[in-house]
Short mmCIF file of C-alpha atoms in Angstrom, two decimals:
data_model
loop_
_atom_site.label_atom_id
_atom_site.label_comp_id
_atom_site.label_asym_id
_atom_site.label_seq_id
_atom_site.Cartn_x
_atom_site.Cartn_y
_atom_site.Cartn_z
CA UNK X 1 18.18 -2.87 -1.73
CA UNK X 2 19.65 -3.11 -5.23
CA UNK X 3 21.79 -0.30 -6.50
CA UNK X 4 20.84 1.42 -9.74
CA UNK X 5 23.65 1.86 -12.26
CA UNK X 6 25.33 5.25 -12.04
CA UNK X 7 24.11 6.09 -8.54
CA UNK X 8 25.95 6.60 -5.23
CA UNK X 9 25.35 3.63 -2.92
CA UNK X 10 25.67 5.52 0.37
CA UNK X 11 23.22 8.16 -0.82
CA UNK X 12 20.77 5.52 -2.00
CA UNK X 13 20.97 3.80 1.37
CA UNK X 14 20.44 7.07 3.26
CA UNK X 15 17.35 7.76 1.14
CA UNK X 16 16.16 4.19 1.73
CA UNK X 17 16.35 4.88 5.48
CA UNK X 18 14.38 8.10 5.13
CA UNK X 19 11.72 6.38 3.04
CA UNK X 20 11.58 3.44 5.47
CA UNK X 21 10.94 5.81 8.38
CA UNK X 22 8.32 7.63 6.35
CA UNK X 23 6.46 4.45 5.39
CA UNK X 24 6.52 3.19 8.99
CA UNK X 25 4.80 6.13 10.60
CA UNK X 26 7.87 8.34 10.99
CA UNK X 27 9.73 6.32 13.67
CA UNK X 28 11.57 2.99 13.87
CA UNK X 29 14.29 1.25 15.88
CA UNK X 30 17.79 0.63 14.51
CA UNK X 31 17.28 -3.14 14.27
CA UNK X 32 13.91 -2.67 12.57
CA UNK X 33 15.43 -0.40 9.93
CA UNK X 34 18.39 -2.72 9.33
CA UNK X 35 16.18 -5.80 9.01
CA UNK X 36 13.66 -4.02 6.81
CA UNK X 37 16.33 -2.83 4.39
CA UNK X 38 18.55 -5.89 4.54
CA UNK X 39 21.56 -3.89 5.76
CA UNK X 40 24.06 -4.40 8.58
CA UNK X 41 23.26 -2.52 11.79
CA UNK X 42 26.68 -0.85 11.72
CA UNK X 43 26.01 0.53 8.22
CA UNK X 44 22.59 1.85 9.19
CA UNK X 45 23.97 3.33 12.42
CA UNK X 46 26.66 5.29 10.53
CA UNK X 47 24.11 6.67 8.05
CA UNK X 48 21.71 7.58 10.84
CA UNK X 49 24.49 9.41 12.68
CA UNK X 50 25.11 11.58 9.59
CA UNK X 51 21.39 12.23 9.08
CA UNK X 52 21.04 13.07 12.76
CA UNK X 53 23.93 15.53 12.62
CA UNK X 54 22.17 17.35 9.76
CA UNK X 55 18.78 17.32 11.59
CA UNK X 56 17.15 14.99 9.07
CA UNK X 57 16.53 12.44 11.81
CA UNK X 58 16.43 12.52 15.60
CA UNK X 59 16.66 9.80 18.25
CA UNK X 60 14.01 9.59 20.94
CA UNK X 61 15.69 9.69 24.35
CA UNK X 62 12.97 7.43 25.77
CA UNK X 63 12.60 4.45 23.44
CA UNK X 64 15.78 5.20 21.38
CA UNK X 65 13.86 4.90 18.11
CA UNK X 66 14.80 7.15 15.21
CA UNK X 67 12.34 9.59 13.67
CA UNK X 68 12.23 12.08 10.80
CA UNK X 69 13.68 15.40 11.91
CA UNK X 70 12.68 19.05 11.80
CA UNK X 71 14.76 19.63 8.66
CA UNK X 72 12.08 17.78 6.68
CA UNK X 73 9.40 20.02 8.18
CA UNK X 74 11.15 23.12 6.86
CA UNK X 75 11.74 21.57 3.45
CA UNK X 76 8.18 20.27 3.30
CA UNK X 77 6.76 23.72 4.01
CA UNK X 78 8.76 25.14 1.10
CA UNK X 79 7.69 22.35 -1.26
CA UNK X 80 4.06 22.83 -0.27
CA UNK X 81 4.28 26.54 -1.12
CA UNK X 82 5.74 25.77 -4.54
CA UNK X 83 3.72 22.67 -5.43
CA UNK X 84 1.32 23.52 -8.30
CA UNK X 85 -1.35 21.08 -7.09
CA UNK X 86 -1.73 22.67 -3.66
CA UNK X 87 -1.62 26.20 -5.10
CA UNK X 88 -4.36 25.32 -7.56
CA UNK X 89 -6.52 23.37 -5.14
CA UNK X 90 -6.45 25.66 -2.13
CA UNK X 91 -8.85 28.34 -3.47
CA UNK X 92 -11.12 25.63 -4.87
CA UNK X 93 -11.08 23.81 -1.53
CA UNK X 94 -11.88 26.99 0.36
CA UNK X 95 -14.89 27.43 -1.90
CA UNK X 96 -16.12 24.01 -0.74
CA UNK X 97 -15.60 25.01 2.88
CA UNK X 98 -17.68 28.15 2.38
CA UNK X 99 -20.48 26.08 0.84
CA UNK X 100 -20.55 23.17 3.28
CA UNK X 101 -18.76 24.43 6.39
CA UNK X 102 -16.85 21.13 6.62
CA UNK X 103 -13.24 20.03 6.31
CA UNK X 104 -11.66 19.47 2.90
CA UNK X 105 -8.77 17.02 2.42
CA UNK X 106 -6.50 16.29 -0.54
CA UNK X 107 -4.46 13.07 -0.56
CA UNK X 108 -2.06 11.31 -2.92
CA UNK X 109 -0.73 7.75 -3.05
CA UNK X 110 2.57 6.76 -1.48
CA UNK X 111 3.96 4.99 -4.59
CA UNK X 112 6.50 2.74 -2.88
CA UNK X 113 4.87 1.90 0.46
CA UNK X 114 6.34 -1.36 1.68
CA UNK X 115 3.62 -3.35 3.43
CA UNK X 116 0.19 -1.99 2.55
CA UNK X 117 -1.46 0.72 0.41
CA UNK X 118 -0.77 4.14 1.90
CA UNK X 119 -1.69 7.71 1.10
CA UNK X 120 -0.21 11.05 2.12
CA UNK X 121 -2.39 13.95 3.20
CA UNK X 122 -1.07 16.87 1.16
CA UNK X 123 -3.74 19.38 2.16
CA UNK X 124 -6.06 19.61 5.15
CA UNK X 125 -8.34 22.62 5.49
CA UNK X 126 -10.90 22.82 8.29
CA UNK X 127 -13.88 25.08 8.69
CA UNK X 128 -13.43 27.78 11.34
CA UNK X 129 -16.73 26.74 12.86
CA UNK X 130 -15.97 23.01 12.89
CA UNK X 131 -15.48 21.49 16.33
CA UNK X 132 -14.02 18.28 14.86
CA UNK X 133 -10.31 18.23 14.06
CA UNK X 134 -9.08 15.46 11.81
CA UNK X 135 -5.98 13.33 12.01
CA UNK X 136 -3.38 12.76 10.69
CA UNK X 137 -1.63 16.04 10.01
CA UNK X 138 -0.54 17.16 6.56
CA UNK X 139 2.45 15.20 5.31
CA UNK X 140 1.77 12.02 7.23
CA UNK X 141 0.97 8.71 5.57
CA UNK X 142 -2.02 6.53 6.51
CA UNK X 143 -3.83 3.37 5.40
CA UNK X 144 -5.84 3.66 2.17
CA UNK X 145 -8.40 0.88 2.60
CA UNK X 146 -10.38 2.53 5.39
CA UNK X 147 -11.03 6.01 3.98
CA UNK X 148 -13.01 7.45 1.08
CA UNK X 149 -9.95 9.24 -0.30
CA UNK X 150 -7.79 6.15 0.03
CA UNK X 151 -10.31 3.93 -1.69
CA UNK X 152 -10.62 6.43 -4.54
CA UNK X 153 -6.84 6.37 -4.92
CA UNK X 154 -6.74 2.57 -4.92
CA UNK X 155 -9.67 2.30 -7.32
CA UNK X 156 -8.07 4.53 -9.95
CA UNK X 157 -4.40 3.65 -9.42
CA UNK X 158 -4.47 0.76 -11.89
CA UNK X 159 -4.07 -3.00 -11.73
CA UNK X 160 -0.27 -2.94 -11.46
CA UNK X 161 -0.51 -0.96 -8.22
CA UNK X 162 -3.25 -3.16 -6.76
CA UNK X 163 -1.51 -6.41 -7.66
CA UNK X 164 1.49 -5.35 -5.59
CA UNK X 165 -0.59 -5.21 -2.40
CA UNK X 166 -3.46 -7.62 -3.07
CA UNK X 167 -3.75 -10.05 -0.18
CA UNK X 168 -1.89 -7.92 2.37
CA UNK X 169 -3.36 -7.57 5.85
CA UNK X 170 -6.08 -4.91 6.09
CA UNK X 171 -5.94 -3.37 9.56
CA UNK X 172 -9.31 -3.00 11.28
CA UNK X 173 -9.75 0.38 13.01
CA UNK X 174 -13.47 0.15 13.82
CA UNK X 175 -16.24 -2.41 13.43
CA UNK X 176 -17.07 -0.82 10.07
CA UNK X 177 -13.56 -1.03 8.61
CA UNK X 178 -13.41 -3.30 5.57
CA UNK X 179 -10.96 -6.06 6.49
CA UNK X 180 -11.24 -8.54 3.61
CA UNK X 181 -9.88 -8.21 0.09
CA UNK X 182 -12.98 -9.64 -1.64
CA UNK X 183 -15.15 -6.96 -0.02
CA UNK X 184 -12.57 -4.25 -0.72
CA UNK X 185 -12.33 -5.30 -4.38
CA UNK X 186 -16.13 -5.14 -4.64
CA UNK X 187 -16.11 -1.62 -3.21
CA UNK X 188 -13.28 -0.50 -5.50
CA UNK X 189 -15.20 -1.71 -8.56
CA UNK X 190 -18.26 0.23 -7.42
CA UNK X 191 -16.12 3.34 -6.89
CA UNK X 192 -14.74 3.07 -10.42
CA UNK X 193 -18.25 2.73 -11.81
CA UNK X 194 -19.80 5.66 -9.92
CA UNK X 195 -16.72 7.90 -9.72
CA UNK X 196 -16.76 8.58 -5.99
CA UNK X 197 -16.37 6.91 -2.58
CA UNK X 198 -18.22 7.25 0.72
CA UNK X 199 -16.83 6.36 4.14
CA UNK X 200 -18.72 6.23 7.43
CA UNK X 201 -16.89 5.47 10.70
CA UNK X 202 -14.26 3.21 9.08
CA UNK X 203 -11.24 5.12 10.32
CA UNK X 204 -12.79 6.85 13.30
CA UNK X 205 -16.25 6.33 14.79
CA UNK X 206 -18.47 9.30 13.98
CA UNK X 207 -16.36 10.57 11.06
CA UNK X 208 -17.70 10.44 7.50
CA UNK X 209 -16.14 11.44 4.20
CA UNK X 210 -17.08 11.68 0.53
CA UNK X 211 -14.25 11.73 -2.02
CA UNK X 212 -13.63 11.85 -5.75
CA UNK X 213 -10.42 11.26 -7.73
CA UNK X 214 -8.53 13.98 -9.56
CA UNK X 215 -7.45 12.62 -12.96
CA UNK X 216 -5.47 14.35 -15.69
CA UNK X 217 -6.55 14.57 -19.33
CA UNK X 218 -5.12 11.09 -19.99
CA UNK X 219 -7.09 9.60 -17.12
CA UNK X 220 -4.01 9.19 -14.94
CA UNK X 221 -4.55 9.50 -11.20
CA UNK X 222 -3.18 12.64 -9.56
CA UNK X 223 -4.87 12.80 -6.15
CA UNK X 224 -8.21 12.55 -4.36
CA UNK X 225 -10.22 15.37 -2.83
CA UNK X 226 -12.83 14.90 -0.12
CA UNK X 227 -15.27 16.67 2.17
CA UNK X 228 -15.11 15.27 5.71
CA UNK X 229 -16.88 15.87 8.98
CA UNK X 230 -19.20 14.29 11.53
CA UNK X 231 -21.36 11.48 10.14
CA UNK X 232 -24.42 13.22 11.56
CA UNK X 233 -23.87 16.08 9.09
CA UNK X 234 -21.99 14.64 6.10
CA UNK X 235 -24.47 11.84 5.49
CA UNK X 236 -27.48 14.20 5.60
CA UNK X 237 -26.30 16.35 2.68
CA UNK X 238 -27.91 15.51 -0.70
CA UNK X 239 -25.21 13.05 -1.74
CA UNK X 240 -25.39 13.45 -5.49
CA UNK X 241 -25.29 17.22 -5.17
CA UNK X 242 -22.14 17.07 -3.04
CA UNK X 243 -20.56 14.51 -5.37
CA UNK X 244 -21.34 16.70 -8.38
CA UNK X 245 -19.70 19.66 -6.65
CA UNK X 246 -16.59 17.63 -5.82
CA UNK X 247 -16.37 16.37 -9.39
CA UNK X 248 -16.63 19.96 -10.62
CA UNK X 249 -13.70 21.00 -8.40
CA UNK X 250 -11.76 17.92 -9.55
CA UNK X 251 -12.32 18.83 -13.21
CA UNK X 252 -11.31 22.45 -12.61
CA UNK X 253 -8.09 21.36 -10.89
CA UNK X 254 -7.27 18.90 -13.70
CA UNK X 255 -7.84 21.58 -16.35
CA UNK X 256 -5.58 24.07 -14.53
CA UNK X 257 -2.85 21.46 -14.12
CA UNK X 258 -2.94 20.83 -17.87
#
């Protein structure tokens, strides 16, 4: 990792470790971190020891891999409370839940994911009557290419973002997961044209999702909001009506964010 002028190298490296763990599902081995960041194992071990002492990382007693610690959970809860986007979107999302009795998700791009396009779930609200519980939990990062929200984010992120990942391996989760870049590019172009994305059983068999982007007044991507639930229900709703409702919520959120 190159050091930026005027910054503290040890702090930059510690943050690189945190971001590496985050982009690799929250856990990684010492050698994996060192190789991924191009650092000596001894350097990484010293930084991990400090982070561990402050509860920012922990070490699994079974496989000895390092993971993000409980300190981040506490900090994340505070950030979530203070984040304008979640404060603005929560009442709007609850309105969608009352209308459709389904889960509502809000996701944003991970800007510096290393290997493949990733998104972070920043809000996950489920209907009280919904039997289905979605994964991952809020704050975790997942693949973009196999979900409606992720495809919306990729479609409206801009060419510079896409060019960074174009050609990377697209992991197949189900038989319906798009696993080729030509097909993904075709879908992204369609999403840009129509302003929404639909997913059916691409991440998890039996789970469907309809998502729209949230753009600011300049057309810059902020996040994506979706309604998700069992395919047997989501795909029977009048699609254009649900899309129109999601776009209305998206526009309201964008207006409130200014």
